[in-house]
Amino acid sequence: MVTSSAPRWLACLAVCAALQAPTTGRARTASVRGAARDGTSDVVVVGSGIGGLSAAALLAKYGYSVTVCESHDRIGGCAHGFERRAAAGSFHFDSGPSLFSGCSAPSSNPLRQVLDAVGETPEWASYDEWVMYLPEGEFRTRSGDRAAFEAELRRLGGASAAADWRRLLAANEALAEVVGGVPPIALRADPGAAATALAPYAPKLDPALMARFGLELLTKGIDPSGPFSRVLDAANVPPTSLVYRWFDFLAFALSGLPVTETSAAAVSFMIKEFFADGAVMDAPLGGSPAIADALARAVTSRGGEVLTRAHVDEFVMEDGACVGCRLRDGSVRRAREAVVSNAPVWQTLNLVPAAARPPRLEGTCLDAANTPMTGSFLHLHVGFDAAGLPEDLGVHHIVVADWDEPIDARDNCVFVAIPSTLDGGAAPDGHHVLHAYLPATEPYADWAGLDRASAEYKAKKEARAEVLWKAVERFIPDIRRRAVVSSVGTPLTHERFLRREGGTFGPAFKAGDRAFPGHKAPVDGLFCCGDSTFPGIGVPAVAGSGIAVAHAIAPVGKHLALLSEMRRAGTLA
């Protein structure tokens, strides 16, 4: 899925709700203390996804001792990687995120702001083009170049599509100013937001655009929390226009939902960010595990711990408060200040002992019963011989089969990433690796109950992988002959290795229907982060959730000091 720098839009949404948000009733510390020999630290984080690691890294920066407990044998959650060996050498694959932007230089991407705040980052390679294979033909999308995008729209969609694009840019301008007004690292969900976010940034907003946005909100219903389809409607872009269809795709890539159900704020800021002059796409050298490693270094270099094979069985409760967690080996990791769960809502609720669960969970980050799921994934990982292939093969290729079908229809949209075109360490010399996947459209029900060791399961994997192989054949016709290693991941794989209930990629909250629940659990001392708590299901959103949790625990004085430090370093405006 797209992991864009979109969520500076989260700033305005979060600040508006911040003054209403509950905070923990436990005391906060300002001291630097390492994890004690009895397994006690200031904060225990359950799960090492990007959200949990972002919270852990920031809290370590703020002087808290932090212990991260990860069930898997490697960190990163959905952003972990794995290796396959062959005679040619080792092939390194990413399990999840593949499309990044706003990461190679200081930007409004929440992940980049966390990395800047804690002083750690992987090395990034940049590029500015990716290819889409549409019913109309091949569409080359260039970041940082509105004119080139308009030329492609005109070539495949005619003059009317180009005119639709210009009207959309005009309709989006005021909304983009609103949702891009406050950097995510400045946010906090308490009255301190007035000092960290509103006072420094509200005066910088363009009054004329703010007035226009207010008028549009009243007359056209262009609301950051509503769907982006309202912006398209306000710009008089018809659903049959290539512009409407392209942004339906973008919305789906951002959220796993069509444009009629995806937050206007998310898509709006993506337009502003992606088409800004000089904007580029980024690839972490070493893959997404390099991001997790950078965040983990920010914890361990400050005396914290990042544990693997540390499966949490349940939270430890005392006097109605969450004070730690009990691991499968029987040991206990205690927390002086807070426990943060980076597990999805469905798993987090199960960690709360039944006797300690609050009577009312509706609308909270423990409301598993009322949290809808996106569909699951089908993955194809291939290591292949690159002999004779063009040097400009490209990093990303996206196939859309049929605009007359819903964008989220099964098999309608395939994403393909070839990170080795930029990262030579991902594959042996003369070879490449690719990851093709059906994003959030593979029904878990079709796989539930199958024995992973059975012939039936293996045959079903091969049959379902055909759509992925055929998508790759659009630009590498002989990919099957070239393949050195290959593997197919199913919803059962997704569920097993990522601990995702039903193999889901995340919650499917429809814009304007129900808000994300936020980070504070209805249990004293317990916070939640990750895709079940914050708008969006990609890397920037979960990094933003880590920021929100860190700033619910750290006092405003520490927060202000960090912002000042980042401004002096030139990493924050």
XYZ file of C-alpha atoms in Angstrom, residues 35 113 221 346 384 425 534:
7
model
C 15.318 -1.332 32.934
C 9.716 13.503 11.849
C -19.524 19.901 2.597
C -8.620 -7.605 18.325
C 14.771 -13.657 -10.624
C 21.993 -5.436 -1.631
C -5.241 6.454 14.073
